[in-house]
Amino acid sequence: MITAEELKVKWLADRRKGIGGSDVAAVFGEKYGCPRALFLDKTGVEPDYEHTEASLDLFDRGHSLEPLIADRFQRETGLAVRRMPSRVSKDRPWMRVNVDRIILSSAELGPEFEGPGYLECKSADREVFFEMRAHGMPEHYILQLQHGLAVTGWGWGAFAVLEPYTFKFLHFKVKRDERLIDVIKQVEEVFWKRVKAGDIPDKLEDFNDSRCQNCGYRLSCRNAEALPKEKKRKRIYEPDDSEEMDIIVGNIKMLDASIEEAEAQRKIERQKAVILMGDREAILVSGQGKKLLNSMRSGRQSWDTKALDTEQPQLAARYKRRGEAYSVLLMYDVNGNDE
Ligand code: SF4
């Protein structure tokens, strides 16, 4: 069986042959993606700065959980899924996709979801998972799935998402969006022409952009700016394997999970109430002893303290106040970043 390390090497070699599903975010400059970094990758430039452990762990996590997610999707939907080799677009050979799984066609799905479907398997941390459940998939995942449909030519796909800590799971079907696919094809074509012509995209404007801070090309792309900063003190964690502490931390984890879930659910219910109220400004729900008022408020005021510090440093120093120091308990995953 192919190991995660071998798969990663093959995946890196294959991705230089064209634009794959996981590249679309970078082509569009969405979320974690940067067109310049993608250009450097596609033109075979070796990264000059180490990737963070976290990004490698996430790749391994996604690869290891994929069969489990596909299996769960199959069990929960009753739809059969199969592995399949990567696919290349017929009319645009530089458009490619690694299909997580093909969903075999099923007459039970009706005419809207005819033919085979494209399954995109994702694993997501609690916060991201509840965000997806409350507000739908983020743009870069939508682009990724529609890219997959553009390459395969299939009419529909589905997301299957697992939250690995509580094993909560969600899945839903998505139809092919011809207008979005046209945009994806156009933007990817422009990008691929630039790759072939050696026309490197501009740097992102702000080096403080988190994409730059974690980029494998940050040394050559940002030169001196990327030189390692002063070394931070290495924190020592003293082991505490007492039963009492184990129970307390377990309780905190459980409560954190329920609070996040309850908050996500609360958001959904509030949105449902607003939709149900329609044009009505105020309603009385006597069964629950509550009055609901849907009123417009002016936007929250905020200060650009960064600009104030830079442009008016004296004024900022004069009026800035710092409260008394207080202690706060922070909790990180064992392999997580605690900075
Ligand atoms: S350092 Fe920033 S601008 Fe340069 S390639 Fe990386 S993400 Fe893009």
Short mmCIF file of C-alpha atoms and ligand atoms in Angstrom, two decimals:
data_model
loop_
_atom_site.label_atom_id
_atom_site.label_comp_id
_atom_site.label_asym_id
_atom_site.label_seq_id
_atom_site.Cartn_x
_atom_site.Cartn_y
_atom_site.Cartn_z
CA MET A 1 0.00 0.00 0.00
CA ILE A 2 1.23 3.47 -0.86
CA THR A 3 2.37 5.45 2.21
CA ALA A 4 1.34 9.02 3.00
CA GLU A 5 4.93 10.16 2.31
CA GLU A 6 5.03 8.45 -1.15
CA LEU A 7 1.63 9.83 -1.95
CA LYS A 8 2.78 13.31 -1.05
CA VAL A 9 5.84 13.06 -3.37
CA LYS A 10 3.65 11.80 -6.24
CA TRP A 11 1.07 14.46 -5.51
CA LEU A 12 3.73 17.18 -5.59
CA ALA A 13 5.09 15.91 -8.96
CA ASP A 14 1.60 15.60 -10.47
CA ARG A 15 0.55 19.04 -9.37
CA ARG A 16 3.24 20.67 -11.53
CA LYS A 17 1.52 19.34 -14.67
CA GLY A 18 -1.46 21.62 -14.34
CA ILE A 19 -4.03 23.18 -12.03
CA GLY A 20 -5.68 20.79 -9.59
CA GLY A 21 -8.64 21.22 -7.25
CA SER A 22 -6.51 22.22 -4.27
CA ASP A 23 -4.85 24.97 -6.40
CA VAL A 24 -8.02 26.86 -7.23
CA ALA A 25 -8.00 28.88 -4.00
CA ALA A 26 -4.50 30.13 -4.84
CA VAL A 27 -5.41 30.96 -8.46
CA PHE A 28 -8.21 33.15 -7.11
CA GLY A 29 -6.10 34.43 -4.18
CA GLU A 30 -8.79 33.05 -1.85
CA LYS A 31 -8.33 32.15 1.80
CA TYR A 32 -4.85 30.59 2.27
CA GLY A 33 -3.83 30.82 -1.40
CA CYS A 34 -1.41 33.17 -3.13
CA PRO A 35 -1.10 33.23 -6.96
CA ARG A 36 2.62 34.06 -6.75
CA ALA A 37 3.38 31.10 -4.46
CA LEU A 38 1.37 28.83 -6.76
CA PHE A 39 3.28 30.17 -9.78
CA LEU A 40 6.61 29.38 -8.07
CA ASP A 41 5.39 25.90 -7.22
CA LYS A 42 4.14 25.24 -10.78
CA THR A 43 7.40 26.43 -12.31
CA GLY A 44 9.37 23.98 -10.18
CA VAL A 45 10.97 26.46 -7.79
CA GLU A 46 11.90 24.65 -4.58
CA PRO A 47 10.55 26.27 -1.40
CA ASP A 48 13.27 28.04 0.54
CA TYR A 49 11.65 28.14 3.91
CA GLU A 50 10.37 25.26 5.96
CA HIS A 51 6.66 24.55 6.05
CA THR A 52 5.17 24.55 9.50
CA GLU A 53 4.66 21.18 11.17
CA ALA A 54 0.97 22.03 11.38
CA SER A 55 0.52 22.17 7.58
CA LEU A 56 2.22 18.76 7.14
CA ASP A 57 0.09 17.27 9.93
CA LEU A 58 -3.06 18.57 8.24
CA PHE A 59 -2.08 16.87 4.95
CA ASP A 60 -1.53 13.57 6.78
CA ARG A 61 -4.76 13.95 8.69
CA GLY A 62 -6.75 14.55 5.50
CA HIS A 63 -5.14 11.57 3.73
CA SER A 64 -5.64 9.20 6.68
CA LEU A 65 -9.26 10.17 7.27
CA GLU A 66 -10.37 10.13 3.63
CA PRO A 67 -11.35 6.40 3.49
CA LEU A 68 -13.21 6.74 6.76
CA ILE A 69 -15.11 9.82 5.54
CA ALA A 70 -15.99 8.15 2.22
CA ASP A 71 -17.19 5.07 4.07
CA ARG A 72 -19.34 7.12 6.42
CA PHE A 73 -20.84 9.02 3.48
CA GLN A 74 -21.69 5.71 1.86
CA ARG A 75 -23.35 4.39 5.03
CA GLU A 76 -25.32 7.54 5.79
CA THR A 77 -26.59 8.17 2.26
CA GLY A 78 -26.85 4.63 0.94
CA LEU A 79 -24.98 5.85 -2.18
CA ALA A 80 -22.10 3.70 -3.46
CA VAL A 81 -18.69 5.38 -3.84
CA ARG A 82 -15.53 4.14 -5.54
CA ARG A 83 -11.92 5.23 -5.82
CA MET A 84 -10.76 6.39 -9.24
CA PRO A 85 -7.54 7.62 -10.89
CA SER A 86 -6.96 11.33 -11.32
CA ARG A 87 -8.72 12.95 -14.28
CA VAL A 88 -7.64 15.46 -16.91
CA SER A 89 -9.98 17.82 -18.73
CA LYS A 90 -10.62 16.83 -22.35
CA ASP A 91 -10.39 20.32 -23.82
CA ARG A 92 -8.00 21.89 -21.28
CA PRO A 93 -5.31 19.32 -20.47
CA TRP A 94 -3.81 21.58 -17.79
CA MET A 95 -7.04 21.31 -15.77
CA ARG A 96 -6.77 18.22 -13.59
CA VAL A 97 -8.35 16.74 -10.52
CA ASN A 98 -7.73 14.03 -7.96
CA VAL A 99 -11.23 12.75 -7.36
CA ASP A 100 -11.57 11.75 -3.69
CA ARG A 101 -14.32 9.33 -4.71
CA ILE A 102 -16.79 8.92 -7.56
CA ILE A 103 -20.40 8.54 -6.38
CA LEU A 104 -22.06 5.96 -8.58
CA SER A 105 -25.25 7.08 -10.26
CA SER A 106 -28.48 6.12 -8.56
CA ALA A 107 -31.97 6.28 -10.01
CA GLU A 108 -33.28 7.13 -6.51
CA LEU A 109 -31.69 10.59 -6.65
CA GLY A 110 -34.02 11.70 -9.43
CA PRO A 111 -33.35 13.77 -12.54
CA GLU A 112 -31.67 16.64 -10.66
CA PHE A 113 -28.74 14.43 -9.70
CA GLU A 114 -28.39 12.22 -12.72
CA GLY A 115 -25.20 10.36 -13.58
CA PRO A 116 -22.09 9.97 -11.42
CA GLY A 117 -21.23 12.52 -8.74
CA TYR A 118 -17.95 13.92 -7.42
CA LEU A 119 -17.32 13.39 -3.69
CA GLU A 120 -15.07 15.87 -1.87
CA CYS A 121 -14.00 14.55 1.57
CA LYS A 122 -12.95 17.05 4.20
CA SER A 123 -11.93 16.94 7.83
CA ALA A 124 -12.41 20.10 9.86
CA ASP A 125 -11.65 21.22 13.40
CA ARG A 126 -14.61 21.90 15.67
CA GLU A 127 -14.82 25.63 15.07
CA VAL A 128 -14.56 25.30 11.28
CA PHE A 129 -17.01 22.40 11.28
CA PHE A 130 -19.70 24.34 13.15
CA GLU A 131 -19.07 27.37 10.95
CA MET A 132 -19.63 25.18 7.88
CA ARG A 133 -22.78 23.74 9.37
CA ALA A 134 -24.15 27.16 10.22
CA HIS A 135 -23.10 29.09 7.09
CA GLY A 136 -22.23 26.55 4.40
CA MET A 137 -18.92 25.74 2.79
CA PRO A 138 -16.26 28.44 2.42
CA GLU A 139 -15.69 29.88 -1.06
CA HIS A 140 -12.42 28.06 -1.71
CA TYR A 141 -14.09 24.67 -1.16
CA ILE A 142 -16.96 25.63 -3.46
CA LEU A 143 -14.42 26.61 -6.13
CA GLN A 144 -12.60 23.32 -5.59
CA LEU A 145 -15.72 21.22 -6.08
CA GLN A 146 -16.87 23.16 -9.16
CA HIS A 147 -13.36 22.81 -10.60
CA GLY A 148 -13.75 19.03 -10.11
CA LEU A 149 -17.06 19.12 -11.97
CA ALA A 150 -15.50 21.20 -14.76
CA VAL A 151 -12.76 18.58 -15.26
CA THR A 152 -14.95 15.47 -15.00
CA GLY A 153 -17.94 16.95 -16.82
CA TRP A 154 -20.26 15.47 -14.16
CA GLY A 155 -23.49 17.21 -13.23
CA TRP A 156 -23.27 17.16 -9.45
CA GLY A 157 -21.11 16.53 -6.44
CA ALA A 158 -21.24 16.28 -2.67
CA PHE A 159 -19.27 17.39 0.35
CA ALA A 160 -18.65 15.00 3.24
CA VAL A 161 -17.11 16.63 6.30
CA LEU A 162 -15.89 14.96 9.49
CA GLU A 163 -14.99 16.68 12.76
CA PRO A 164 -12.37 14.21 14.00
CA TYR A 165 -12.65 14.93 17.73
CA THR A 166 -16.38 14.30 18.28
CA PHE A 167 -16.85 12.39 14.99
CA LYS A 168 -19.70 14.68 14.04
CA PHE A 169 -20.41 14.44 10.36
CA LEU A 170 -22.23 16.41 7.72
CA HIS A 171 -22.81 15.89 4.03
CA PHE A 172 -24.78 17.57 1.29
CA LYS A 173 -25.17 17.52 -2.44
CA VAL A 174 -24.20 20.38 -4.76
CA LYS A 175 -25.31 20.89 -8.36
CA ARG A 176 -23.02 21.88 -11.18
CA ASP A 177 -22.93 25.68 -11.55
CA GLU A 178 -22.29 26.41 -15.22
CA ARG A 179 -21.72 30.17 -14.73
CA LEU A 180 -19.19 29.66 -11.96
CA ILE A 181 -17.47 26.95 -14.00
CA ASP A 182 -17.10 29.40 -16.92
CA VAL A 183 -15.41 31.90 -14.58
CA ILE A 184 -13.15 29.18 -13.13
CA LYS A 185 -12.10 28.09 -16.62
CA GLN A 186 -11.34 31.67 -17.69
CA VAL A 187 -9.37 32.63 -14.57
CA GLU A 188 -7.42 29.36 -14.56
CA GLU A 189 -6.60 29.75 -18.25
CA VAL A 190 -5.18 33.24 -17.68
CA PHE A 191 -3.12 31.92 -14.77
CA TRP A 192 -1.82 28.92 -16.69
CA LYS A 193 -0.78 31.13 -19.63
CA ARG A 194 1.21 33.25 -17.16
CA VAL A 195 2.92 30.12 -15.85
CA LYS A 196 3.89 29.09 -19.38
CA ALA A 197 5.07 32.62 -20.24
CA GLY A 198 7.10 32.97 -17.01
CA ASP A 199 5.01 36.01 -16.04
CA ILE A 200 5.20 35.94 -12.25
CA PRO A 201 2.23 37.43 -10.31
CA ASP A 202 2.81 40.31 -7.88
CA LYS A 203 3.54 39.81 -4.20
CA LEU A 204 0.67 40.15 -1.76
CA GLU A 205 0.52 43.70 -0.48
CA ASP A 206 1.08 43.10 3.19
CA PHE A 207 3.86 40.91 4.54
CA ASN A 208 1.85 40.55 7.74
CA ASP A 209 -0.72 38.67 5.69
CA SER A 210 -0.89 35.23 7.33
CA ARG A 211 -0.34 33.65 3.91
CA CYS A 212 3.14 35.20 3.75
CA GLN A 213 3.94 34.29 7.33
CA ASN A 214 3.43 30.60 6.54
CA CYS A 215 4.62 30.57 2.93
CA GLY A 216 7.34 28.20 1.76
CA TYR A 217 8.79 30.97 -0.45
CA ARG A 218 8.84 33.74 2.13
CA LEU A 219 12.60 34.06 2.22
CA SER A 220 13.23 34.61 -1.52
CA CYS A 221 9.96 36.40 -2.12
CA ARG A 222 10.24 38.78 0.82
CA ASN A 223 14.02 38.85 1.17
CA ALA A 224 15.27 40.36 4.42
CA GLU A 225 11.76 40.80 5.71
CA ALA A 226 11.50 37.05 6.14
CA LEU A 227 14.68 36.52 8.09
CA PRO A 228 13.91 34.62 11.26
CA LYS A 229 12.85 36.90 14.02
CA GLU A 230 14.44 36.84 17.44
CA LYS A 231 14.13 33.32 18.88
CA LYS A 232 11.29 32.98 21.32
CA ARG A 233 11.82 31.40 24.71
CA LYS A 234 11.01 27.69 24.56
CA ARG A 235 8.23 26.99 26.99
CA ILE A 236 8.59 23.89 29.15
CA TYR A 237 5.40 21.95 29.88
CA GLU A 238 5.67 20.04 33.13
CA PRO A 239 3.85 16.66 32.82
CA ASP A 240 0.80 16.25 35.07
CA ASP A 241 -0.76 12.82 34.60
CA SER A 242 -2.91 12.93 37.72
CA GLU A 243 -6.40 11.50 37.39
CA GLU A 244 -7.94 14.66 38.78
CA MET A 245 -6.34 16.92 36.16
CA ASP A 246 -7.22 14.44 33.41
CA ILE A 247 -10.90 14.57 34.42
CA ILE A 248 -10.96 18.37 34.69
CA VAL A 249 -9.35 18.89 31.26
CA GLY A 250 -11.68 16.26 29.78
CA ASN A 251 -14.64 18.18 31.20
CA ILE A 252 -13.36 21.48 29.77
CA LYS A 253 -12.96 19.89 26.32
CA MET A 254 -16.46 18.44 26.48
CA LEU A 255 -18.00 21.72 27.62
CA ASP A 256 -16.09 23.71 24.96
CA ALA A 257 -17.47 21.37 22.30
CA SER A 258 -21.07 21.72 23.56
CA ILE A 259 -20.81 25.50 23.85
CA GLU A 260 -19.49 25.82 20.29
CA GLU A 261 -22.22 23.54 19.01
CA ALA A 262 -24.91 25.36 21.00
CA GLU A 263 -23.68 28.73 19.72
CA ALA A 264 -23.71 27.53 16.11
CA GLN A 265 -27.22 26.11 16.60
CA ARG A 266 -28.34 29.36 18.28
CA LYS A 267 -27.19 31.32 15.22
CA ILE A 268 -29.17 29.02 12.93
CA GLU A 269 -32.35 29.28 15.03
CA ARG A 270 -32.08 33.09 15.17
CA GLN A 271 -31.67 33.24 11.40
CA LYS A 272 -34.70 30.98 10.99
CA ALA A 273 -36.73 33.29 13.26
CA VAL A 274 -35.71 36.36 11.21
CA ILE A 275 -36.69 34.62 7.97
CA LEU A 276 -40.02 33.56 9.46
CA MET A 277 -40.74 37.11 10.66
CA GLY A 278 -40.39 38.38 7.10
CA ASP A 279 -41.49 42.05 6.92
CA ARG A 280 -42.89 42.09 10.47
CA GLU A 281 -40.85 44.29 12.79
CA ALA A 282 -42.18 42.96 16.11
CA ILE A 283 -43.99 39.78 17.09
CA LEU A 284 -45.28 38.22 20.32
CA VAL A 285 -44.70 34.50 20.88
CA SER A 286 -46.96 33.99 23.87
CA GLY A 287 -46.30 30.25 24.20
CA GLN A 288 -42.68 31.07 25.01
CA GLY A 289 -43.38 34.36 26.84
CA LYS A 290 -41.13 36.27 24.44
CA LYS A 291 -41.37 39.39 22.28
CA LEU A 292 -39.17 39.46 19.18
CA LEU A 293 -38.05 42.73 17.68
CA ASN A 294 -36.19 42.76 14.40
CA SER A 295 -34.64 46.21 14.28
CA MET A 296 -31.85 47.81 12.28
CA ARG A 297 -28.87 49.07 14.26
CA SER A 298 -26.10 51.27 13.00
CA GLY A 299 -22.81 49.42 12.37
CA ARG A 300 -20.44 48.88 15.27
CA GLN A 301 -17.86 51.64 15.59
CA SER A 302 -14.24 50.59 15.77
CA TRP A 303 -10.87 52.30 15.81
CA ASP A 304 -8.00 51.54 13.48
CA THR A 305 -5.47 51.52 16.34
CA LYS A 306 -2.68 50.36 14.03
CA ALA A 307 -3.11 53.47 11.85
CA LEU A 308 -3.44 55.66 14.94
CA ASP A 309 -0.15 54.27 16.32
CA THR A 310 1.62 54.92 13.01
CA GLU A 311 0.12 58.27 12.01
CA GLN A 312 -0.52 59.89 15.40
CA PRO A 313 1.89 58.18 17.83
CA GLN A 314 1.79 60.99 20.40
CA LEU A 315 -1.97 61.08 20.47
CA ALA A 316 -2.10 57.29 20.74
CA ALA A 317 0.37 57.31 23.66
CA ARG A 318 -1.61 60.02 25.43
CA TYR A 319 -4.97 58.30 25.35
CA LYS A 320 -4.14 54.60 25.33
CA ARG A 321 -4.91 52.84 28.61
CA ARG A 322 -3.85 49.37 29.66
CA GLY A 323 -5.91 47.49 32.27
CA GLU A 324 -4.40 45.57 35.15
CA ALA A 325 -2.68 42.29 34.33
CA TYR A 326 -4.86 39.22 34.83
CA SER A 327 -4.35 35.52 34.45
CA VAL A 328 -6.06 33.44 31.80
CA LEU A 329 -5.97 29.68 31.21
CA LEU A 330 -5.17 28.81 27.59
CA MET A 331 -5.50 25.30 26.22
CA TYR A 332 -3.73 24.06 23.06
CA ASP A 333 -3.53 20.69 21.32
CA VAL A 334 -0.33 18.83 22.25
CA ASN A 335 1.16 19.38 18.76
CA GLY A 336 -0.48 22.78 18.27
CA ASN A 337 1.21 26.15 18.19
CA ASP A 338 1.10 27.85 21.59
CA GLU A 339 2.33 31.28 20.52
S1 SF4 B 1 5.71 35.32 0.61
FE1 SF4 B 1 3.62 36.10 0.39
S2 SF4 B 1 3.55 37.16 -1.57
FE2 SF4 B 1 5.40 35.90 -1.55
S3 SF4 B 1 4.75 34.01 -2.56
FE3 SF4 B 1 4.50 33.72 -0.35
S4 SF4 B 1 2.38 34.27 0.12
FE4 SF4 B 1 2.88 35.07 -1.92
#
